[in-house]
Amino acid sequence: MKKIRIGILGYGNMGKGVELGITQNKDMELVGVFTRRNPEAIKLLTKEAKAYQIAEAKNMTDIIDVMILCGGSKSDIPVQGPEFAALFNTVDAFDTHAKIPEYYDTINQVALKSKKTCVISTGWDPGLFSINRLYGEAILPEGKNYTFWGKGVSQGHSDAIRRVEGVLDAKQYTIPKEEALRRVRNGDMPELTTRQRHLRECYVVAEERADLSRIENDIKTMPDYFSDYDTVVHFISKEELDREHNRISHGGIVFQGGRTGLNNENTHIIEYSLRLDSNPDFTANVLLAYARAAYRLNKEGSYGAKTVFDIAPAYLSMKSNEELRRTLL
Amino acid sequence: MKKIRIGILGYGNMGKGVELGITQNKDMELVGVFTRRNPEAIKLLTKEAKAYQIAEAKNMTDIIDVMILCGGSKSDIPVQGPEFAALFNTVDAFDTHAKIPEYYDTINQVALKSKKTCVISTGWDPGLFSINRLYGEAILPEGKNYTFWGKGVSQGHSDAIRRVEGVLDAKQYTIPKEEALRRVRNGDMPELTTRQRHLRECYVVAEERADLSRIENDIKTMPDYFSDYDTVVHFISKEELDREHNRISHGGIVFQGGRTGLNNENTHIIEYSLRLDSNPDFTANVLLAYARAAYRLNKEGSYGAKTVFDIAPAYLSMKSNEELRRTLL
């Protein structure tokens, strides 16, 4: 069997997760990792693959079937997405929700022209959570959808705390509120405010002699990030932060509650939850399943940008359609 | 907007659930219910629709876009499926897992010839649970899949008890074992025997003066149905059975546990659970979402048999692809 030849663009946590994930997928092989850093300095786990400078990618279009874009959504993907869609089938985890429609249009235009298939904004949210929001809403149209994140570290909120004067380092956990979960699970279909949904717990390393109560106040009143939430601030040492808060676990839950019956007497609850020891590893594995889909869709002549909504589940599986019907249906 | 015109074949619990479900889907309307019974004796909730004898359906192919087959999997669907695939786009909930591959082939042949689109074996299992088994396995290939059913009534097991000598009536609940759920949630990825997965709890109405301990023994030792399980038998009165065990609630959980990392040090748990007050209502709503998909796929010229694996999520939603990207991704 001819394997699907994968390229990795960016060798951070997620790029490394993709490299490991490829070893779990017997129909895939890693060709190369493309990096801004000095490729000589990068030691891959995969003996058969090599690290290259990004500029070399354009000479390897005939030996890479799908390029996985592992850069950040803020500055990397918006530039690399269109560039690479002109050359390769791609998969990315672009997660700036507000900018997805515009990004889709850009990638779609480029990929239709280059006759490539580019899966955008996959992973778990956007990605698997999005799929569950869609299925939930389609099946229980008289209902309500809830997305909870955590417990897990929010990079954006941790960064925001680090910008507060007197803060040396910080980690911020997003935590679903138990009372909210209980009410949703109970079928109450409550209206929940931002404050009722999530708690924000902050572990902060402050400069020596910093005014801790001023820092705490600056955090708790920060608009957009914290002012709409119940926020708990703990001051700890750098050692404790590095020792106890270095994990990259995450997770969350998507609920759809809905009612049916002549008098809406029947309540139904769909609950989809993820508990992930490693956010980047899991996201990497989702991207690989969609790389398989991108490869197959491209072979079928289905070009352009695709989201998880546009891709039938069967495209993600190593199994044939016949085997899927026999073993998983 | 032109609505999707729905026909219902069979007016039992699920057929009635489909009728109610149509009122939740603003892009659908009910044209008619087709029945073996005397149509005059059937009173529909939908004023605009009428009940017809099944034989009349063939004259209504130009005013029905999708026919929903609501009969039983044992004797109705195997006959009606191919008959109606020759005339209509169809959706069914054929759930005899072992016979699905053969049924698929039959329907596919008929529907390719008639240029119809026929979604088979949808609902929640097969259906939503199947999709989650597929996504789980594709994303965490080094892992294990678990399906738990219940707490809910198993019709097949209740029927089996009713065939025991001296039994007047019975209801059997399938119940996931707490210890099994705990271990799976904990990421242990255990090997579980049939006995370790589910408990079978039976509520039995016996004939007066029947030998209760013989009945209990006959149930507990019944091959295929009970002998591989821990089974609890309660003898109750007919009144109590009718009063306390008349619910059609059901549910279940699909888990995928998997590991990633250089030394498999990271554990990930995907948990998809359903808690349904009314199994037929919920199943009906799933069928309606796939009726929308069948209608659209047919318009696109995608003919033949389809399963939930073959249908991209977007086809199920009332929203446009652009709106989906903007609101749910």
XYZ file of C-alpha atoms in Angstrom:
658
model
C 0.000 0.000 0.000
C 1.206 3.450 -0.946
C 1.375 5.553 2.206
C 0.103 9.106 2.579
C 3.216 11.286 2.662
C 2.988 13.974 5.332
C 4.907 17.206 5.794
C 4.917 19.140 9.062
C 5.194 22.923 9.026
C 6.392 24.105 12.435
C 7.991 21.902 15.050
C 6.512 23.079 18.337
C 4.351 20.997 20.675
C 1.762 20.297 18.013
C 4.297 19.553 15.276
C 5.911 17.045 17.605
C 2.476 15.603 18.357
C 1.871 15.150 14.623
C 5.198 13.349 14.253
C 4.224 10.921 17.046
C 0.706 10.576 15.706
C 1.957 9.460 12.295
C 3.450 6.365 13.927
C -0.083 5.402 15.065
C -1.445 5.616 11.534
C -0.135 2.737 9.465
C -1.175 4.358 6.187
C 0.964 7.468 6.737
C 4.626 8.390 6.681
C 6.529 11.528 7.573
C 8.589 13.066 4.765
C 9.907 16.207 6.388
C 9.568 18.904 8.986
C 9.773 22.522 7.803
C 11.052 25.105 10.206
C 12.131 28.687 10.601
C 14.941 27.572 12.870
C 18.217 26.086 11.728
C 17.207 22.626 10.444
C 20.607 21.229 11.461
C 19.735 21.929 15.092
C 16.527 19.880 14.963
C 16.639 16.231 15.874
C 13.597 14.319 14.632
C 12.311 11.125 16.180
C 11.624 9.749 12.716
C 14.794 8.298 11.224
C 13.460 8.326 7.664
C 12.555 12.047 7.724
C 14.562 15.244 7.673
C 14.198 18.831 8.822
C 14.259 21.553 6.135
C 14.057 25.295 5.929
C 10.553 26.455 5.078
C 11.708 27.860 1.749
C 12.612 24.352 0.573
C 9.004 23.132 0.783
C 8.074 24.522 -2.630
C 10.561 22.139 -4.267
C 8.940 19.108 -2.610
C 5.374 19.349 -3.895
C 5.714 16.028 -5.713
C 6.812 14.035 -2.661
C 4.404 15.407 -0.039
C 0.692 14.569 -0.207
C -0.529 16.673 2.707
C 1.164 19.474 4.636
C 0.063 19.917 8.242
C 0.279 23.532 9.382
C 1.277 23.572 13.037
C 1.951 27.278 13.550
C -0.039 29.719 15.657
C -3.384 31.187 14.621
C -2.370 34.731 15.451
C 0.427 35.377 12.982
C 1.598 32.097 11.371
C -1.509 30.485 9.852
C -3.052 33.623 8.296
C 0.131 33.975 6.214
C 1.164 30.340 5.770
C -2.369 29.067 5.052
C -2.794 30.766 1.662
C 0.898 30.330 0.757
C 0.787 26.581 1.282
C -2.715 26.106 -0.167
C -1.188 27.217 -3.462
C 1.263 24.297 -3.306
C -0.130 21.470 -1.153
C -3.200 19.831 0.263
C -3.174 21.242 3.788
C -4.725 20.786 7.209
C -4.682 23.461 9.879
C -6.111 24.256 13.307
C -6.879 27.934 12.707
C -8.928 28.790 15.773
C -9.652 32.513 15.708
C -13.406 31.912 15.531
C -14.343 35.439 14.436
C -11.991 35.325 11.461
C -12.853 31.836 10.184
C -15.361 32.964 7.487
C -12.819 35.341 5.953
C -10.014 32.780 6.238
C -12.228 30.146 4.605
C -12.886 32.423 1.638
C -9.198 33.187 1.175
C -8.121 29.546 1.324
C -11.013 28.433 -0.854
C -10.033 30.830 -3.617
C -6.394 29.777 -3.578
C -7.116 26.043 -3.321
C -9.706 25.991 -6.098
C -7.106 27.566 -8.343
C -4.277 25.240 -7.297
C -6.590 22.193 -7.334
C -5.698 21.367 -3.751
C -7.888 20.287 -0.841
C -7.387 22.297 2.320
C -9.090 21.400 5.598
C -9.205 24.467 7.823
C -9.964 25.010 11.498
C -9.922 21.433 12.679
C -8.876 20.026 16.044
C -11.358 19.862 18.909
C -12.715 23.408 19.103
C -13.100 24.359 16.329
C -13.404 20.764 15.150
C -15.008 17.922 17.060
C -16.940 20.321 19.289
C -18.261 22.135 16.213
C -19.497 18.847 14.735
C -21.306 18.060 17.963
C -22.909 21.493 18.079
C -24.159 20.910 14.540
C -25.474 17.365 15.068
C -27.083 18.427 18.354
C -28.879 21.413 16.871
C -30.009 19.474 13.785
C -31.454 16.630 15.851
C -33.001 18.633 18.655
C -34.013 21.905 16.995
C -36.206 22.840 19.969
C -33.317 22.902 22.355
C -30.230 24.647 23.570
C -26.552 24.198 22.958
C -23.864 24.636 25.615
C -20.104 24.537 25.263
C -17.911 24.326 28.359
C -14.128 24.421 28.257
C -11.748 22.994 30.785
C -10.440 22.274 33.168
C -7.457 23.454 31.186
C -4.967 26.233 30.660
C -6.006 29.135 28.448
C -2.921 30.490 26.729
C -4.591 33.797 25.875
C -5.624 34.464 29.469
C -2.229 33.416 30.842
C -0.579 35.846 28.423
C -2.951 38.613 29.507
C -1.950 38.143 33.151
C 1.738 38.239 32.219
C 1.210 41.716 30.780
C 0.080 43.035 34.198
C 2.728 45.199 35.848
C 4.669 43.311 38.506
C 3.827 39.851 37.139
C 6.723 37.581 36.201
C 4.789 34.535 35.071
C 1.281 33.091 35.234
C -1.035 30.233 34.283
C -4.783 30.603 33.998
C -7.197 27.664 34.230
C -10.653 27.820 32.699
C -12.993 25.650 34.787
C -16.665 24.839 34.084
C -18.880 25.668 37.054
C -20.327 22.562 38.690
C -23.711 24.162 39.293
C -24.038 25.030 35.592
C -23.124 21.472 34.564
C -25.612 20.067 37.033
C -28.467 22.194 35.710
C -27.694 21.412 32.067
C -27.407 17.678 32.785
C -30.668 17.856 34.677
C -32.422 19.047 31.516
C -33.311 22.485 32.914
C -31.981 24.151 29.732
C -31.035 27.235 31.733
C -30.007 30.613 30.373
C -26.464 30.984 31.704
C -24.452 34.163 31.928
C -20.738 34.172 31.210
C -20.125 34.299 34.954
C -22.359 31.271 35.570
C -20.574 29.098 33.005
C -16.893 29.243 33.849
C -14.591 30.059 36.719
C -11.137 31.523 36.035
C -8.380 30.378 38.376
C -5.024 32.150 38.127
C -1.611 31.101 39.456
C 0.626 34.135 39.471
C 4.340 34.668 40.140
C 4.851 38.278 41.216
C 7.993 40.375 41.391
C 9.519 40.703 44.809
C 7.885 43.493 46.810
C 5.131 43.915 44.210
C 1.759 45.190 45.438
C -0.161 41.919 45.390
C -3.578 43.399 46.045
C -3.113 45.857 43.166
C -2.096 42.963 40.858
C -5.075 40.904 41.965
C -7.363 43.846 41.316
C -5.800 44.550 37.913
C -6.430 40.940 36.902
C -9.979 40.688 38.214
C -11.115 43.920 36.588
C -9.438 43.341 33.216
C -12.147 43.824 30.550
C -12.895 40.990 28.060
C -10.573 38.593 29.852
C -11.689 38.568 33.498
C -14.182 41.271 34.474
C -17.216 39.169 33.452
C -16.051 36.129 35.439
C -15.565 34.979 38.982
C -11.797 34.970 39.153
C -9.584 33.421 41.807
C -5.959 34.563 42.094
C -3.232 32.564 43.863
C 0.261 33.969 44.276
C 2.891 31.247 44.156
C 6.634 30.908 43.609
C 8.220 30.395 40.212
C 9.350 26.954 41.385
C 5.832 25.923 42.289
C 4.475 27.248 38.993
C 7.026 25.283 37.001
C 6.532 22.147 39.067
C 2.757 22.048 39.511
C 1.407 23.946 36.523
C 3.422 22.698 33.561
C 0.764 20.387 32.200
C -0.870 20.755 28.817
C -4.008 18.837 29.670
C -7.362 20.215 28.597
C -10.893 19.203 27.810
C -14.459 20.350 27.731
C -18.053 19.393 27.115
C -20.621 20.135 24.428
C -24.241 19.632 25.463
C -27.419 19.725 23.470
C -30.569 19.691 25.541
C -33.876 19.439 23.722
C -37.535 18.633 24.126
C -40.020 16.597 22.133
C -43.562 15.324 22.605
C -47.041 16.710 22.193
C -46.538 19.014 25.186
C -42.751 19.079 25.190
C -42.911 16.485 27.947
C -39.807 14.551 26.858
C -36.333 15.879 27.598
C -33.230 14.615 25.811
C -29.614 15.327 26.711
C -26.659 14.765 24.384
C -23.318 15.162 26.151
C -19.975 15.035 24.338
C -16.955 15.353 26.574
C -13.201 15.267 26.130
C -10.593 14.739 28.831
C -7.148 15.158 27.327
C -3.794 14.686 29.025
C -2.124 16.476 26.148
C -3.997 19.100 24.191
C -1.355 19.303 21.417
C -1.108 15.502 21.021
C -4.850 15.079 20.741
C -5.219 18.028 18.365
C -2.400 16.585 16.257
C -4.251 13.275 15.985
C -7.428 15.024 14.852
C -5.416 16.866 12.192
C -3.987 13.569 10.949
C -7.426 11.997 10.571
C -8.404 15.039 8.488
C -5.156 14.777 6.516
C -6.394 11.351 5.384
C -9.675 12.994 4.368
C -7.884 15.806 2.491
C -5.785 13.261 0.603
C -8.812 11.209 -0.443
C -11.021 14.174 -1.318
C -8.231 15.543 -3.483
C -7.922 12.216 -5.313
C -11.667 12.448 -5.994
C -11.264 15.938 -7.434
C -12.990 17.694 -4.551
C -10.882 20.856 -4.344
C -11.047 24.020 -2.249
C -11.332 24.800 1.437
C -13.224 22.316 3.604
C -14.296 22.408 7.219
C -15.232 19.493 9.462
C -18.856 20.178 8.454
C -18.125 19.363 4.805
C -16.432 16.009 5.330
C -18.313 12.727 5.722
C -17.066 10.647 8.670
C -15.940 7.738 6.455
C -13.130 9.865 4.946
C -11.393 9.928 8.345
C -11.072 6.193 8.781
C -8.386 3.809 7.627
C -11.119 1.229 7.045
C -12.939 0.755 3.746
C -16.603 1.720 3.584
C -17.533 -1.963 3.449
C -15.469 -2.689 6.556
C -16.953 0.309 8.360
C -20.483 -0.921 7.721
C -19.529 -4.377 8.903
C -17.611 -3.416 12.048
C -18.701 0.021 13.327
C -22.250 0.678 12.139
C -39.068 28.528 0.611
C -40.236 25.220 -0.805
C -40.572 22.760 2.070
C -39.320 19.177 2.085
C -42.425 17.014 1.716
C -42.339 14.033 4.041
C -44.267 10.759 4.000
C -44.449 8.443 7.013
C -44.725 4.700 6.498
C -46.107 3.101 9.661
C -47.870 4.993 12.429
C -46.568 3.411 15.627
C -44.545 5.194 18.330
C -41.811 6.198 15.915
C -44.188 7.262 13.164
C -45.954 9.491 15.671
C -42.557 10.820 16.783
C -41.752 11.722 13.169
C -45.048 13.566 12.836
C -44.268 15.631 15.941
C -40.653 16.116 14.859
C -41.724 17.647 11.542
C -43.320 20.528 13.455
C -39.867 21.340 14.904
C -38.281 21.540 11.447
C -39.494 24.664 9.676
C -38.259 23.448 6.299
C -40.425 20.291 6.327
C -44.075 19.418 5.967
C -46.017 16.189 6.356
C -47.902 15.009 3.273
C -49.298 11.694 4.419
C -49.104 8.697 6.700
C -49.219 5.253 5.069
C -50.639 2.403 7.070
C -51.733 -1.186 6.963
C -54.664 -0.351 9.191
C -57.872 1.279 8.050
C -56.810 4.873 7.262
C -60.267 6.149 8.225
C -59.594 5.005 11.784
C -56.391 7.044 12.108
C -56.563 10.556 13.443
C -53.468 12.586 12.608
C -52.264 15.570 14.614
C -51.403 17.356 11.386
C -54.481 18.970 9.904
C -52.955 19.393 6.448
C -52.033 15.692 6.106
C -54.044 12.514 5.543
C -53.703 8.802 6.271
C -53.607 6.441 3.286
C -53.378 2.746 2.640
C -49.829 1.685 1.855
C -50.781 0.699 -1.685
C -51.632 4.315 -2.481
C -48.053 5.510 -1.917
C -46.931 4.537 -5.416
C -49.307 7.107 -6.886
C -47.823 9.892 -4.795
C -44.176 9.816 -5.885
C -44.427 13.333 -7.308
C -45.705 14.947 -4.111
C -43.442 13.255 -1.540
C -39.731 14.106 -1.385
C -38.667 11.651 1.321
C -40.472 8.637 2.793
C -39.558 7.755 6.380
C -39.844 4.034 7.053
C -41.032 3.550 10.625
C -41.712 -0.200 10.639
C -39.853 -2.880 12.554
C -36.444 -4.230 11.548
C -37.495 -7.839 11.878
C -40.137 -8.182 9.184
C -41.228 -4.727 7.919
C -38.058 -2.950 6.787
C -36.409 -5.888 4.952
C -39.478 -5.959 2.663
C -40.489 -2.290 2.595
C -36.921 -0.936 2.249
C -36.293 -2.226 -1.290
C -39.940 -1.669 -2.349
C -39.874 1.982 -1.375
C -36.296 2.624 -2.550
C -37.624 1.922 -6.033
C -40.075 4.812 -5.676
C -38.829 7.344 -3.126
C -35.860 8.800 -1.336
C -36.071 6.967 1.977
C -34.720 6.998 5.518
C -34.909 4.014 7.837
C -33.666 2.805 11.217
C -32.874 -0.782 10.236
C -30.983 -2.007 13.282
C -30.252 -5.703 12.818
C -26.472 -5.096 12.929
C -25.481 -8.459 11.458
C -27.665 -7.975 8.384
C -26.745 -4.373 7.607
C -24.086 -5.158 4.933
C -26.530 -7.326 2.972
C -29.351 -4.819 3.413
C -27.063 -2.012 2.233
C -26.219 -3.913 -0.948
C -29.884 -4.598 -1.711
C -30.978 -0.993 -1.183
C -27.971 0.367 -3.032
C -28.774 -1.669 -6.138
C -32.421 -0.621 -6.163
C -31.722 3.056 -5.415
C -28.971 3.432 -8.014
C -31.441 2.145 -10.590
C -34.323 4.342 -9.415
C -32.008 7.371 -8.950
C -33.125 7.753 -5.362
C -31.095 8.464 -2.221
C -31.777 6.081 0.650
C -30.276 6.567 4.101
C -30.284 3.252 5.938
C -29.725 2.270 9.550
C -29.844 5.665 11.157
C -31.087 6.648 14.607
C -28.764 6.475 17.612
C -27.397 2.915 17.451
C -26.872 2.298 14.617
C -26.508 6.003 13.888
C -25.039 8.602 16.217
C -23.210 5.941 18.241
C -21.720 4.510 15.041
C -20.419 7.951 14.045
C -18.799 8.335 17.444
C -17.187 4.903 17.234
C -15.749 5.920 13.866
C -14.483 9.356 14.896
C -13.050 7.905 18.110
C -11.152 5.113 16.390
C -9.864 7.416 13.626
C -8.555 9.988 16.094
C -7.155 7.643 18.732
C -6.032 4.587 16.747
C -4.019 3.303 19.697
C -7.024 2.938 21.896
C -10.173 1.083 22.716
C -13.819 1.614 21.950
C -16.654 0.875 24.383
C -20.394 1.019 23.843
C -22.742 0.867 26.820
C -26.523 0.803 26.483
C -29.037 1.909 29.052
C -30.464 2.370 31.422
C -33.343 1.436 29.142
C -35.799 -1.252 28.169
C -34.628 -3.897 25.714
C -37.622 -5.025 23.686
C -35.909 -8.232 22.570
C -35.049 -9.294 26.112
C -38.511 -8.390 27.416
C -40.022 -10.540 24.650
C -37.704 -13.429 25.547
C -38.905 -13.366 29.170
C -42.537 -13.337 28.029
C -41.927 -16.642 26.252
C -40.958 -18.337 29.560
C -43.702 -20.665 30.827
C -45.782 -19.093 33.564
C -44.876 -15.477 32.635
C -47.732 -13.112 31.808
C -45.754 -9.980 31.117
C -42.252 -8.564 31.629
C -39.917 -5.615 31.119
C -36.136 -5.950 30.986
C -33.751 -3.093 31.675
C -30.224 -3.087 30.325
C -27.994 -1.175 32.761
C -24.303 -0.291 32.361
C -22.254 -1.481 35.338
C -20.905 1.393 37.429
C -17.557 -0.283 38.007
C -17.022 -0.700 34.260
C -17.895 2.955 33.600
C -15.550 4.039 36.374
C -12.615 2.087 34.947
C -13.205 3.302 31.387
C -13.535 6.930 32.533
C -10.385 6.512 34.575
C -8.465 5.687 31.380
C -7.634 2.115 32.418
C -8.761 0.832 29.001
C -9.820 -2.462 30.564
C -10.763 -5.647 28.751
C -14.359 -6.145 29.826
C -16.374 -9.331 29.569
C -20.044 -9.258 28.663
C -20.840 -9.812 32.340
C -18.673 -6.873 33.405
C -20.324 -4.422 31.013
C -24.047 -4.646 31.634
C -26.487 -5.773 34.269
C -29.912 -7.124 33.252
C -32.783 -6.251 35.550
C -36.127 -7.970 34.938
C -39.591 -7.051 36.189
C -41.821 -10.078 35.758
C -45.557 -10.665 36.170
C -46.119 -14.383 36.807
C -49.264 -16.467 36.584
C -50.971 -17.174 39.868
C -49.434 -20.182 41.622
C -46.549 -20.319 39.136
C -43.243 -21.744 40.387
C -41.332 -18.482 40.811
C -37.962 -20.033 41.471
C -38.247 -22.145 38.308
C -39.159 -19.022 36.284
C -36.248 -17.113 37.778
C -33.913 -19.953 36.933
C -35.292 -20.273 33.378
C -34.622 -16.580 32.814
C -31.149 -16.477 34.348
C -29.907 -19.512 32.425
C -31.396 -18.546 29.052
C -28.569 -18.745 26.497
C -27.679 -15.655 24.379
C -30.119 -13.457 26.288
C -29.188 -13.842 29.974
C -26.754 -16.645 30.772
C -23.671 -14.460 30.145
C -24.950 -11.667 32.403
C -25.629 -10.917 36.029
C -29.398 -10.914 36.000
C -31.747 -9.656 38.699
C -35.369 -10.822 38.658
C -38.200 -9.026 40.485
C -41.717 -10.444 40.572
C -44.340 -7.723 40.607
C -48.048 -7.309 39.912
C -49.460 -6.421 36.500
C -50.668 -3.118 37.981
C -47.176 -2.209 39.185
C -45.641 -3.144 35.834
C -48.116 -0.970 33.946
C -47.731 1.909 36.377
C -43.970 1.931 37.041
C -42.452 0.388 33.911
C -44.319 1.948 31.013
C -41.598 4.419 30.052
C -39.812 4.422 26.740
C -36.730 6.218 27.982
C -33.308 4.943 26.951
C -29.744 6.045 26.488
C -26.177 4.902 26.483
C -22.549 5.916 26.188
C -19.823 5.484 23.561
C -16.284 5.854 24.865
C -13.001 5.993 23.039
C -9.976 5.773 25.272
C -6.574 6.228 23.693
C -2.944 6.964 24.403
C -0.345 9.219 22.811
C 3.158 10.415 23.620
C 6.646 9.087 23.262
C 5.988 6.438 25.902
C 2.195 6.386 25.689
C 2.207 8.635 28.753
C -0.840 10.677 27.721
C -4.347 9.289 28.091
C -7.349 10.764 26.310
C -11.008 9.969 26.897
C -13.829 10.803 24.499
C -17.259 10.226 26.016
C -20.489 10.564 24.048
C -23.627 9.992 26.055
C -27.358 10.144 25.420
C -30.130 10.362 28.003
C -33.471 10.139 26.283
C -36.915 10.413 27.828
C -38.418 8.972 24.674
C -36.422 6.605 22.509
C -38.912 6.752 19.593
C -39.157 10.578 19.639
C -35.393 11.009 19.630
C -34.887 8.378 16.934
C -37.581 10.082 14.859
C -35.735 13.388 15.093
C -32.484 11.777 13.936
C -34.334 10.286 10.963
C -35.705 13.705 10.058
C -32.252 15.306 10.062
C -31.142 12.537 7.682
C -34.286 13.051 5.577
C -32.998 16.569 4.945
C -29.654 15.061 3.934
C -31.324 12.504 1.622
C -33.313 15.263 -0.068
C -30.241 17.415 -0.677
C -27.977 14.579 -1.771
C -30.630 13.484 -4.252
C -30.843 17.019 -5.671
C -27.068 16.850 -6.154
C -27.369 13.559 -8.043
C -25.810 11.470 -5.290
C -27.912 8.314 -5.597
C -27.847 4.921 -3.902
C -27.774 3.681 -0.318
C -26.037 5.887 2.256
C -25.161 5.347 5.879
C -24.368 7.969 8.511
C -20.692 7.401 7.624
C -21.220 8.650 4.077
C -22.954 11.925 4.897
C -21.101 15.123 5.786
C -22.521 16.839 8.889
C -23.528 20.008 6.978
C -26.240 18.089 5.068
C -28.178 17.613 8.325
C -28.526 21.267 9.203
C -31.164 23.794 8.192
C -28.400 26.407 8.091
C -26.395 27.275 4.985
C -22.714 26.328 4.888
C -21.787 29.993 5.269
C -24.037 30.351 8.319
C -22.651 27.134 9.818
C -19.087 28.419 9.543
C -20.118 31.721 11.088
C -22.215 30.375 13.969
C -21.201 26.814 14.880
C -17.586 26.280 13.831
